[in-house]
PDB file of C-alpha atoms in Angstrom:
ATOM      1  CA  MET U 474      84.372  45.820-129.944  1.00 46.00           C
ATOM      2  CA  SER U 475      85.980  43.992-127.314  1.00 45.00           C
ATOM      3  CA  ARG U 476      87.714  40.309-128.169  1.00 47.00           C
ATOM      4  CA  SER U 477      86.237  37.175-126.919  1.00 45.00           C
ATOM      5  CA  THR U 478      87.885  35.372-124.428  1.00 52.00           C
ATOM      6  CA  PRO U 479      89.127  31.775-125.781  1.00 52.00           C
ATOM      7  CA  SER U 480      87.445  28.764-124.453  1.00 61.00           C
ATOM      8  CA  GLU U 481      88.997  26.319-122.156  1.00 64.00           C
ATOM      9  CA  PRO U 482      89.163  23.617-125.026  1.00 58.00           C
ATOM     10  CA  LEU U 483      91.088  26.011-127.151  1.00 59.00           C
ATOM     11  CA  ARG U 484      93.455  26.881-124.219  1.00 62.00           C
ATOM     12  CA  ARG U 485      94.234  23.350-123.858  1.00 60.00           C
ATOM     13  CA  ALA U 486      94.695  23.118-127.520  1.00 56.00           C
ATOM     14  CA  VAL U 487      97.126  25.815-127.597  1.00 52.00           C
ATOM     15  CA  ARG U 488      98.891  24.290-124.420  1.00 61.00           C
ATOM     16  CA  GLN U 489      99.004  21.098-126.143  1.00 58.00           C
ATOM     17  CA  ASN U 490     100.676  22.315-129.456  1.00 56.00           C
ATOM     18  CA  ALA U 491     103.108  24.427-127.184  1.00 59.00           C
ATOM     19  CA  ARG U 492     104.481  21.350-125.441  1.00 58.00           C
ATOM     20  CA  THR U 493     104.502  19.451-128.810  1.00 52.00           C
ATOM     21  CA  LEU U 494     106.708  21.914-130.393  1.00 54.00           C
ATOM     22  CA  GLN U 495     108.765  22.067-127.164  1.00 59.00           C
ATOM     23  CA  LEU U 496     109.209  18.261-127.434  1.00 55.00           C
ATOM     24  CA  LEU U 497     110.743  18.651-130.628  1.00 56.00           C
ATOM     25  CA  GLY U 498     113.098  21.508-129.372  1.00 53.00           C
ATOM     26  CA  VAL U 499     111.239  24.425-131.164  1.00 43.00           C
ATOM     27  CA  ASP U 500     111.979  27.738-129.347  1.00 37.00           C
ATOM     28  CA  PHE U 501     109.403  29.838-131.260  1.00 32.00           C
ATOM     29  CA  VAL U 502     106.841  29.816-134.200  1.00 38.00           C
ATOM     30  CA  PRO U 503     105.664  32.832-135.975  1.00 34.00           C
ATOM     31  CA  MET U 504     102.352  34.526-134.783  1.00 35.00           C
ATOM     32  CA  ARG U 505      99.227  33.605-137.237  1.00 35.00           C
ATOM     33  CA  ALA U 506      97.455  36.715-138.057  1.00 37.00           C
ATOM     34  CA  SER U 507      94.001  36.900-136.689  1.00 37.00           C
ATOM     35  CA  PRO U 508      91.373  36.356-139.528  1.00 37.00           C
ATOM     36  CA  ALA U 509      89.444  39.367-138.136  1.00 38.00           C
ATOM     37  CA  GLU U 510      92.475  41.533-138.562  1.00 36.00           C
ATOM     38  CA  SER U 511      93.854  40.129-142.018  1.00 38.00           C
ATOM     39  CA  PRO U 512      91.545  37.560-143.567  1.00 38.00           C
ATOM     40  CA  ALA U 513      93.816  37.375-146.715  1.00 39.00           C
ATOM     41  CA  ALA U 514      97.117  37.370-144.972  1.00 36.00           C
ATOM     42  CA  ALA U 515      95.671  34.627-142.613  1.00 36.00           C
ATOM     43  CA  ALA U 516      94.599  32.236-145.331  1.00 35.00           C
ATOM     44  CA  GLU U 517      97.883  32.704-147.205  1.00 35.00           C
ATOM     45  CA  LEU U 518     100.182  32.517-144.038  1.00 30.00           C
ATOM     46  CA  GLU U 519     102.622  29.677-144.216  1.00 37.00           C
ATOM     47  CA  PRO U 520     104.724  28.437-141.150  1.00 37.00           C
ATOM     48  CA  LYS U 521     108.252  29.563-141.396  1.00 34.00           C
ATOM     49  CA  PRO U 522     111.312  27.758-140.130  1.00 36.00           C
ATOM     50  CA  ALA U 523     111.778  27.454-136.227  1.00 33.00           C
ATOM     51  CA  LEU U 524     114.621  27.539-133.907  1.00 27.00           C
ATOM     52  CA  PHE U 525     115.380  24.384-131.947  1.00 29.00           C
ATOM     53  CA  SER U 526     116.758  23.889-128.310  1.00 37.00           C
ATOM     54  CA  PRO U 527     119.663  21.460-127.201  1.00 39.00           C
ATOM     55  CA  ALA U 528     118.768  17.975-126.437  1.00 44.00           C
ATOM     56  CA  PRO U 529     116.605  17.216-123.389  1.00 44.00           C
ATOM     57  CA  GLU U 530     118.171  16.147-120.257  1.00 41.00           C
ATOM     58  CA  ALA U 531     117.281  12.394-119.228  1.00 37.00           C
ATOM     59  CA  GLY U 532     115.813  13.759-115.730  1.00 33.00           C
ATOM     60  CA  THR U 533     113.743  16.549-117.328  1.00 32.00           C
ATOM     61  CA  ILE U 534     110.963  14.642-119.371  1.00 32.00           C
ATOM     62  CA  GLU U 535     107.916  16.621-119.363  1.00 35.00           C
ATOM     63  CA  VAL U 536     104.598  14.646-119.783  1.00 35.00           C
ATOM     64  CA  ARG U 537     101.539  16.466-121.163  1.00 39.00           C
ATOM     65  CA  PRO U 538      97.999  15.547-119.662  1.00 44.00           C
ATOM     66  CA  PRO U 539      96.780  12.824-121.991  1.00 48.00           C
ATOM     67  CA  ARG U 540      93.637  12.899-123.974  1.00 45.00           C
ATOM     68  CA  PRO U 541      90.783  11.569-121.971  1.00 42.00           C
ATOM     69  CA  ALA U 542      90.125   7.799-122.685  1.00 40.00           C
ATOM     70  CA  SER U 543      86.404   8.511-123.235  1.00 36.00           C
ATOM     71  CA  ALA U 544      86.998  11.005-125.939  1.00 38.00           C
ATOM     72  CA  ALA U 545      85.006   9.997-129.195  1.00 36.00           C
ATOM     73  CA  ALA U 546      87.008   8.042-131.759  1.00 40.00           C
ATOM     74  CA  PRO U 547      86.922   9.142-135.456  1.00 41.00           C
ATOM     75  CA  ALA U 548      85.792   6.841-137.996  1.00 43.00           C
ATOM     76  CA  PRO U 549      87.524   3.771-139.043  1.00 46.00           C
ATOM     77  CA  SER U 550      90.358   4.707-141.217  1.00 50.00           C
ATOM     78  CA  SER U 551      91.962   1.473-142.546  1.00 57.00           C
ATOM     79  CA  PRO U 552      91.089  -2.246-143.428  1.00 58.00           C
ATOM     80  CA  ALA U 553      92.182  -3.019-139.936  1.00 56.00           C
ATOM     81  CA  ALA U 554      89.610  -0.943-138.445  1.00 53.00           C
ATOM     82  CA  ALA U 555      87.117  -2.179-140.834  1.00 51.00           C
ATOM     83  CA  ALA U 556      87.745  -5.945-139.871  1.00 63.00           C
ATOM     84  CA  GLY U 557      86.348  -5.131-136.515  1.00 86.00           C
ATOM     85  CA  LYS U 558      88.039  -5.347-133.155  1.00 92.00           C
ATOM     86  CA  LEU U 559      87.956  -8.172-130.695  1.00 94.00           C
ATOM     87  CA  ALA U 560      86.301  -7.541-127.499  1.00 95.00           C
ATOM     88  CA  PRO U 561      88.992  -6.094-125.037  1.00 97.00           C
ATOM     89  CA  GLN U 562      88.839  -9.149-122.669  1.00 97.00           C
ATOM     90  CA  HIS U 563      89.142 -11.674-125.277  1.00 97.00           C
ATOM     91  CA  ALA U 564      92.140  -9.832-127.118  1.00 97.00           C
ATOM     92  CA  ALA U 565      93.765  -9.496-123.609  1.00 98.00           C
ATOM     93  CA  GLU U 566      93.198 -13.132-123.179  1.00 98.00           C
ATOM     94  CA  LEU U 567      94.524 -14.036-126.450  1.00 98.00           C
ATOM     95  CA  LEU U 568      97.652 -11.894-125.978  1.00 98.00           C
ATOM     96  CA  GLU U 569      98.346 -13.662-122.630  1.00 98.00           C
ATOM     97  CA  GLU U 570      97.869 -17.310-124.404  1.00 98.00           C
ATOM     98  CA  LEU U 571     100.248 -16.044-127.108  1.00 97.00           C
ATOM     99  CA  ARG U 572     102.886 -14.800-124.193  1.00 97.00           C
ATOM    100  CA  GLN U 573     102.600 -18.181-122.631  1.00 97.00           C
ATOM    101  CA  ARG U 574     103.212 -19.944-126.019  1.00 97.00           C
ATOM    102  CA  TYR U 575     106.318 -17.739-126.506  1.00 96.00           C
ATOM    103  CA  GLU U 576     107.610 -18.812-123.375  1.00 96.00           C
ATOM    104  CA  ARG U 577     107.144 -22.397-124.152  1.00 96.00           C
ATOM    105  CA  GLU U 578     108.542 -22.228-127.505  1.00 96.00           C
ATOM    106  CA  ALA U 579     111.230 -19.945-126.585  1.00 93.00           C
ATOM    107  CA  PRO U 580     112.412 -19.031-130.094  1.00 94.00           C
ATOM    108  CA  HIS U 581     115.164 -16.760-128.489  1.00 94.00           C
ATOM    109  CA  SER U 582     116.960 -19.893-127.687  1.00 90.00           C
ATOM    110  CA  ARG U 583     118.006 -20.163-131.277  1.00 89.00           C
ATOM    111  CA  PHE U 584     120.633 -17.412-130.700  1.00 89.00           C
ATOM    112  CA  VAL U 585     122.624 -15.566-127.977  1.00 85.00           C
ATOM    113  CA  THR U 586     120.701 -13.465-125.472  1.00 85.00           C
ATOM    114  CA  ASP U 587     121.423 -11.617-122.448  1.00 84.00           C
ATOM    115  CA  HIS U 588     118.170 -11.434-120.768  1.00 90.00           C
ATOM    116  CA  HIS U 589     116.416 -11.995-117.428  1.00 92.00           C
ATOM    117  CA  SER U 590     113.019 -11.105-118.568  1.00 95.00           C
ATOM    118  CA  ILE U 591     110.570 -11.718-121.272  1.00 96.00           C
ATOM    119  CA  VAL U 592     109.467  -8.285-122.314  1.00 97.00           C
ATOM    120  CA  PHE U 593     106.326  -9.251-124.564  1.00 98.00           C
ATOM    121  CA  GLY U 594     104.454  -5.676-124.805  1.00 98.00           C
ATOM    122  CA  GLU U 595     102.085  -3.690-122.981  1.00 98.00           C
ATOM    123  CA  GLY U 596      99.218  -1.344-123.591  1.00 98.00           C
ATOM    124  CA  ASP U 597      95.471  -1.386-124.802  1.00 98.00           C
ATOM    125  CA  PRO U 598      94.951  -4.867-126.552  1.00 98.00           C
ATOM    126  CA  CYS U 599      92.491  -2.938-128.712  1.00 97.00           C
ATOM    127  CA  ALA U 600      94.743  -0.011-129.422  1.00 98.00           C
ATOM    128  CA  ARG U 601      94.143   2.046-132.917  1.00 98.00           C
ATOM    129  CA  LEU U 602      97.870   2.917-132.815  1.00 99.00           C
ATOM    130  CA  MET U 603     100.881   0.424-132.001  1.00 99.00           C
ATOM    131  CA  PHE U 604     104.417   1.214-131.704  1.00 99.00           C
ATOM    132  CA  ILE U 605     107.003  -1.587-132.606  1.00 99.00           C
ATOM    133  CA  GLY U 606     110.753  -1.246-131.796  1.00 98.00           C
ATOM    134  CA  GLU U 607     113.481  -3.810-132.289  1.00 98.00           C
ATOM    135  CA  ALA U 608     114.420  -5.358-128.819  1.00 97.00           C
ATOM    136  CA  PRO U 609     114.335  -4.606-124.916  1.00 96.00           C
ATOM    137  CA  GLY U 610     117.444  -2.864-123.327  1.00 95.00           C
ATOM    138  CA  ALA U 611     118.936  -3.191-119.794  1.00 94.00           C
ATOM    139  CA  GLU U 612     116.000  -1.210-117.980  1.00 95.00           C
ATOM    140  CA  GLU U 613     113.296  -2.990-120.257  1.00 96.00           C
ATOM    141  CA  ASP U 614     115.040  -6.536-118.998  1.00 94.00           C
ATOM    142  CA  ARG U 615     114.940  -5.385-115.506  1.00 96.00           C
ATOM    143  CA  THR U 616     111.462  -4.392-115.174  1.00 97.00           C
ATOM    144  CA  GLY U 617     109.807  -6.735-117.977  1.00 96.00           C
ATOM    145  CA  ARG U 618     108.227  -3.743-119.867  1.00 98.00           C
ATOM    146  CA  PRO U 619     109.049  -2.190-122.866  1.00 98.00           C
ATOM    147  CA  PHE U 620     110.494   1.332-123.555  1.00 98.00           C
ATOM    148  CA  VAL U 621     111.152   2.432-120.081  1.00 97.00           C
ATOM    149  CA  GLY U 622     114.719   3.789-120.352  1.00 95.00           C
ATOM    150  CA  ARG U 623     115.722   7.090-121.640  1.00 95.00           C
ATOM    151  CA  ALA U 624     114.448   6.166-125.221  1.00 96.00           C
ATOM    152  CA  GLY U 625     111.165   4.967-123.718  1.00 97.00           C
ATOM    153  CA  GLN U 626     110.848   8.296-121.812  1.00 96.00           C
ATOM    154  CA  LEU U 627     111.268  10.086-125.211  1.00 96.00           C
ATOM    155  CA  LEU U 628     108.640   7.756-126.886  1.00 98.00           C
ATOM    156  CA  ASP U 629     106.175   8.683-123.999  1.00 98.00           C
ATOM    157  CA  LYS U 630     106.500  12.493-124.935  1.00 96.00           C
ATOM    158  CA  MET U 631     105.910  11.605-128.522  1.00 96.00           C
ATOM    159  CA  ILE U 632     102.930   9.808-127.731  1.00 97.00           C
ATOM    160  CA  ASN U 633     101.792  12.504-125.446  1.00 96.00           C
ATOM    161  CA  ALA U 634     102.527  15.174-128.208  1.00 95.00           C
ATOM    162  CA  MET U 635      99.994  13.243-130.418  1.00 96.00           C
ATOM    163  CA  GLY U 636      97.463  13.801-127.666  1.00 95.00           C
ATOM    164  CA  LEU U 637      97.356  10.370-126.539  1.00 97.00           C
ATOM    165  CA  ALA U 638      98.458   8.643-123.272  1.00 97.00           C
ATOM    166  CA  ARG U 639     100.917   5.548-123.307  1.00 98.00           C
ATOM    167  CA  GLU U 640      97.863   3.239-122.106  1.00 98.00           C
ATOM    168  CA  GLN U 641      95.994   4.102-125.192  1.00 98.00           C
ATOM    169  CA  VAL U 642      98.424   2.544-127.628  1.00 99.00           C
ATOM    170  CA  TYR U 643     100.160  -0.787-127.542  1.00 99.00           C
ATOM    171  CA  ILE U 644     103.895  -0.855-127.523  1.00 99.00           C
ATOM    172  CA  ALA U 645     106.012  -4.082-128.474  1.00 99.00           C
ATOM    173  CA  ASN U 646     109.440  -4.924-129.876  1.00 98.00           C
ATOM    174  CA  VAL U 647     110.403  -7.698-132.726  1.00 98.00           C
ATOM    175  CA  LEU U 648     112.785  -9.373-130.102  1.00 97.00           C
ATOM    176  CA  LYS U 649     111.142 -10.162-126.773  1.00 98.00           C
ATOM    177  CA  THR U 650     114.558 -10.687-124.962  1.00 96.00           C
ATOM    178  CA  ARG U 651     117.544  -8.434-124.574  1.00 95.00           C
ATOM    179  CA  PRO U 652     120.592  -8.878-127.070  1.00 94.00           C
ATOM    180  CA  PRO U 653     124.015  -8.950-125.471  1.00 92.00           C
ATOM    181  CA  ASN U 654     125.298  -5.491-124.896  1.00 90.00           C
ATOM    182  CA  ASN U 655     122.043  -4.240-126.737  1.00 89.00           C
ATOM    183  CA  ALA U 656     123.411  -5.164-130.012  1.00 92.00           C
ATOM    184  CA  THR U 657     121.247  -4.676-133.076  1.00 94.00           C
ATOM    185  CA  PRO U 658     119.222  -7.567-133.761  1.00 94.00           C
ATOM    186  CA  THR U 659     120.255  -9.629-136.787  1.00 94.00           C
ATOM    187  CA  SER U 660     117.948 -10.678-139.682  1.00 94.00           C
ATOM    188  CA  ASP U 661     118.036 -14.105-138.422  1.00 94.00           C
ATOM    189  CA  GLU U 662     116.945 -13.356-134.890  1.00 95.00           C
ATOM    190  CA  CYS U 663     114.240 -11.019-136.080  1.00 96.00           C
ATOM    191  CA  ALA U 664     112.961 -13.806-138.340  1.00 95.00           C
ATOM    192  CA  ALA U 665     112.755 -16.241-135.365  1.00 96.00           C
ATOM    193  CA  CYS U 666     110.552 -13.914-133.383  1.00 96.00           C
ATOM    194  CA  ALA U 667     108.651 -12.353-136.189  1.00 97.00           C
ATOM    195  CA  PRO U 668     105.718 -14.924-136.158  1.00 96.00           C
ATOM    196  CA  PHE U 669     104.773 -14.022-132.506  1.00 97.00           C
ATOM    197  CA  LEU U 670     104.718 -10.269-133.339  1.00 98.00           C
ATOM    198  CA  TYR U 671     102.844 -10.916-136.544  1.00 98.00           C
ATOM    199  CA  GLU U 672     100.038 -12.585-133.982  1.00 97.00           C
ATOM    200  CA  GLN U 673     100.333  -9.870-131.625  1.00 98.00           C
ATOM    201  CA  ILE U 674      99.183  -7.525-134.340  1.00 98.00           C
ATOM    202  CA  MET U 675      96.607  -9.806-135.674  1.00 97.00           C
ATOM    203  CA  ILE U 676      95.117  -9.737-132.050  1.00 98.00           C
ATOM    204  CA  ILE U 677      95.412  -5.996-131.362  1.00 98.00           C
ATOM    205  CA  ARG U 678      94.203  -5.058-135.002  1.00 97.00           C
ATOM    206  CA  PRO U 679      95.629  -1.608-135.006  1.00 98.00           C
ATOM    207  CA  GLU U 680      94.652   0.811-137.528  1.00 98.00           C
ATOM    208  CA  VAL U 681      98.246   2.272-137.985  1.00 98.00           C
ATOM    209  CA  ILE U 682     101.589   0.875-136.725  1.00 99.00           C
ATOM    210  CA  VAL U 683     104.526   3.112-136.424  1.00 99.00           C
ATOM    211  CA  THR U 684     107.717   1.084-136.531  1.00 99.00           C
ATOM    212  CA  LEU U 685     110.598   2.558-134.695  1.00 99.00           C
ATOM    213  CA  GLY U 686     114.142   1.800-136.357  1.00 98.00           C
ATOM    214  CA  LEU U 687     115.332  -0.293-138.970  1.00 97.00           C
ATOM    215  CA  PRO U 688     115.244  -3.855-137.601  1.00 97.00           C
ATOM    216  CA  ALA U 689     111.298  -3.253-136.892  1.00 98.00           C
ATOM    217  CA  SER U 690     110.615  -1.447-140.026  1.00 98.00           C
ATOM    218  CA  ARG U 691     112.596  -4.349-142.281  1.00 97.00           C
ATOM    219  CA  THR U 692     110.884  -7.183-140.296  1.00 97.00           C
ATOM    220  CA  LEU U 693     107.326  -6.029-140.945  1.00 98.00           C
ATOM    221  CA  LEU U 694     107.935  -4.586-144.608  1.00 96.00           C
ATOM    222  CA  ASN U 695     110.483  -7.421-145.954  1.00 91.00           C
ATOM    223  CA  SER U 696     112.396  -4.571-147.149  1.00 93.00           C
ATOM    224  CA  MET U 697     116.092  -4.055-147.302  1.00 94.00           C
ATOM    225  CA  GLU U 698     115.878  -0.264-147.924  1.00 95.00           C
ATOM    226  CA  SER U 699     117.663   2.292-145.754  1.00 96.00           C
ATOM    227  CA  MET U 700     115.792   4.122-143.047  1.00 96.00           C
ATOM    228  CA  GLY U 701     115.898   7.260-144.769  1.00 95.00           C
ATOM    229  CA  ALA U 702     114.178   5.578-147.698  1.00 97.00           C
ATOM    230  CA  LEU U 703     111.475   3.947-145.687  1.00 98.00           C
ATOM    231  CA  ARG U 704     110.387   6.809-143.273  1.00 98.00           C
ATOM    232  CA  GLY U 705     107.897   9.434-144.512  1.00 97.00           C
ATOM    233  CA  ARG U 706     105.786   7.203-146.698  1.00 97.00           C
ATOM    234  CA  TRP U 707     103.209   4.837-146.056  1.00 98.00           C
ATOM    235  CA  TRP U 708     103.959   1.262-146.376  1.00 98.00           C
ATOM    236  CA  THR U 709     101.650  -1.928-145.854  1.00 98.00           C
ATOM    237  CA  PHE U 710     101.861  -4.899-143.579  1.00 97.00           C
ATOM    238  CA  ARG U 711     100.426  -8.154-144.823  1.00 95.00           C
ATOM    239  CA  PRO U 712     100.594 -11.150-142.394  1.00 95.00           C
ATOM    240  CA  PRO U 713     101.727 -14.397-144.082  1.00 93.00           C
ATOM    241  CA  ALA U 714      98.605 -16.252-145.431  1.00 92.00           C
ATOM    242  CA  PRO U 715      99.397 -19.500-143.594  1.00 93.00           C
ATOM    243  CA  LEU U 716      99.595 -17.644-140.169  1.00 93.00           C
ATOM    244  CA  LEU U 717      96.447 -15.688-140.896  1.00 91.00           C
ATOM    245  CA  ALA U 718      94.326 -18.745-141.354  1.00 90.00           C
ATOM    246  CA  ALA U 719      95.780 -20.442-138.676  1.00 90.00           C
ATOM    247  CA  ALA U 720      96.484 -18.238-135.590  1.00 91.00           C
ATOM    248  CA  PRO U 721      93.715 -17.730-133.272  1.00 89.00           C
ATOM    249  CA  GLY U 722      94.226 -14.013-133.437  1.00 89.00           C
ATOM    250  CA  GLY U 723      93.407 -14.089-137.261  1.00 88.00           C
ATOM    251  CA  GLN U 724      89.694 -15.207-136.693  1.00 84.00           C
ATOM    252  CA  GLY U 725      87.503 -13.080-138.775  1.00 86.00           C
ATOM    253  CA  LEU U 726      90.221 -11.525-140.781  1.00 92.00           C
ATOM    254  CA  GLY U 727      90.022 -11.887-144.357  1.00 87.00           C
ATOM    255  CA  THR U 728      92.952 -12.873-146.711  1.00 87.00           C
ATOM    256  CA  GLY U 729      93.100  -9.155-147.979  1.00 90.00           C
ATOM    257  CA  TRP U 730      93.619  -7.885-144.343  1.00 95.00           C
ATOM    258  CA  THR U 731      96.441  -5.315-144.076  1.00 96.00           C
ATOM    259  CA  VAL U 732      97.647  -2.470-141.611  1.00 98.00           C
ATOM    260  CA  PRO U 733      99.350   0.731-142.873  1.00 98.00           C
ATOM    261  CA  ILE U 734     102.767   1.242-141.608  1.00 99.00           C
ATOM    262  CA  MET U 735     104.621   4.619-140.843  1.00 99.00           C
ATOM    263  CA  PRO U 736     108.238   3.994-140.364  1.00 99.00           C
ATOM    264  CA  THR U 737     110.428   6.503-138.290  1.00 98.00           C
ATOM    265  CA  TYR U 738     113.496   6.640-136.585  1.00 98.00           C
ATOM    266  CA  HIS U 739     114.096   4.873-133.117  1.00 98.00           C
ATOM    267  CA  PRO U 740     113.830   7.277-130.227  1.00 97.00           C
ATOM    268  CA  ALA U 741     117.291   5.999-129.151  1.00 96.00           C
ATOM    269  CA  PHE U 742     118.784   7.160-132.469  1.00 96.00           C
ATOM    270  CA  LEU U 743     116.958  10.600-132.170  1.00 94.00           C
ATOM    271  CA  LEU U 744     118.693  10.894-128.537  1.00 95.00           C
ATOM    272  CA  ARG U 745     122.032  10.101-130.175  1.00 94.00           C
ATOM    273  CA  SER U 746     121.834  12.349-133.171  1.00 92.00           C
ATOM    274  CA  TYR U 747     119.419  15.107-131.646  1.00 88.00           C
ATOM    275  CA  THR U 748     119.584  17.482-134.624  1.00 92.00           C
ATOM    276  CA  THR U 749     116.903  19.689-136.068  1.00 90.00           C
ATOM    277  CA  GLU U 750     116.667  17.940-139.133  1.00 94.00           C
ATOM    278  CA  ASN U 751     116.009  14.717-137.541  1.00 95.00           C
ATOM    279  CA  ARG U 752     113.532  16.034-135.163  1.00 93.00           C
ATOM    280  CA  GLN U 753     111.700  17.522-138.010  1.00 95.00           C
ATOM    281  CA  LYS U 754     111.458  14.167-139.588  1.00 96.00           C
ATOM    282  CA  VAL U 755     110.266  12.295-136.594  1.00 97.00           C
ATOM    283  CA  TRP U 756     107.575  14.893-135.962  1.00 96.00           C
ATOM    284  CA  ALA U 757     106.437  14.797-139.704  1.00 96.00           C
ATOM    285  CA  ASP U 758     105.984  11.031-139.558  1.00 98.00           C
ATOM    286  CA  LEU U 759     104.094  11.190-136.537  1.00 98.00           C
ATOM    287  CA  ARG U 760     101.777  14.043-138.023  1.00 97.00           C
ATOM    288  CA  LEU U 761     101.192  11.568-140.876  1.00 97.00           C
ATOM    289  CA  ALA U 762     100.011   8.929-138.454  1.00 98.00           C
ATOM    290  CA  MET U 763      97.609  11.399-136.605  1.00 97.00           C
ATOM    291  CA  GLU U 764      96.104  12.321-139.928  1.00 96.00           C
ATOM    292  CA  ARG U 765      95.587   8.781-140.778  1.00 97.00           C
ATOM    293  CA  LEU U 766      93.906   8.177-137.473  1.00 97.00           C
ATOM    294  CA  GLY U 767      91.827  11.474-137.563  1.00 96.00           C
ATOM    295  CA  LEU U 768      93.602  12.960-134.457  1.00 92.00           C
ATOM    296  CA  ALA U 769      93.395  16.765-134.730  1.00 70.00           C
ATOM    297  CA  THR U 770      96.478  18.970-134.294  1.00 60.00           C
ATOM    298  CA  ALA U 771      96.461  22.424-133.123  1.00 45.00           C
ATOM    299  CA  SER U 772      97.818  25.899-134.724  1.00 37.00           C
ATOM    300  CA  THR U 773      98.977  28.423-132.483  1.00 30.00           C
ATOM    301  CA  GLY U 774     101.238  31.645-132.393  1.00 28.00           C
ATOM    302  CA  LEU U 775     102.212  31.117-128.749  1.00 23.00           C
ATOM    303  CA  THR U 776     105.839  30.386-127.807  1.00 27.00           C
ATOM    304  CA  ALA U 777     106.727  27.289-126.118  1.00 30.00           C
ATOM    305  CA  ASN U 778     108.226  29.341-123.632  1.00 29.00           C
ATOM    306  CA  SER U 779     105.138  31.488-123.130  1.00 26.00           C
ATOM    307  CA  PRO U 780     104.079  32.094-119.605  1.00 25.00           C
ATOM    308  CA  GLY U 781     102.556  29.057-117.798  1.00 28.00           C
ATOM    309  CA  GLU U 782     104.660  26.807-119.996  1.00 26.00           C
ATOM    310  CA  GLU U 783     107.840  25.176-118.874  1.00 28.00           C
ATOM    311  CA  GLY U 784     110.892  26.248-120.890  1.00 25.00           C
TER     312      GLY U 784
END
């Protein structure tokens, strides 16, 4: 009896998984036994440790075709989803009003900055997934957009590996202006800008937030634990009650409204310390976020360097 030919959706899933593995430097994964050949072995087979390739060059960023925007969304997975989204146009208008208020109040005037642009955030105003970093860098300050430098290119690949496009998520930073010499934001600087970030979250109402790095994680979690202690576990963001009651974006949100947070390492840290262990940790964190959102992941025995895939 001849084997059936894999369908095109299956081929796409295989390609997605291969490129996902390539993103994290996996050179190969073990072949999975076919259930038709060995049902018991297939049921018990566990993935084995994979080998990893050197860090990617800045000029060789590969972007996987994103998930179609019209794909059916899974059922709500958090109180944020259950609270109901704002209409996209209304959410976009509230975000623009919030940006204008930020420019008027200029919380960054309370500390030293080295900026030419206010990098407020971008993406789907009703995104299910939100990424939050610490502050803009030189390229972000030049363009007025978050995460567009080398770390941003890696973040784009991470988003693509999750089966999403950049346009389907929302990306922001705690600080909206570049610190001098790209210095790590202080706790006082984060505290000055945090209320505007909280309002962004309340307007967007994501179902999951992935915080990138320690300043963003500590700002949202009010925790002084290390990144190693924070990552890999689910945490909860609760906006301050007075802000929740008074902010325009808080309309319709009850006092118990929360958003689950998955902290992980900042892409810039991953580029500086591009080790097997760190890449595995980041991908494990992203997989937890995908599971929370109901985003399927594929299993495959193909190698990342199989014919038809770039090596």
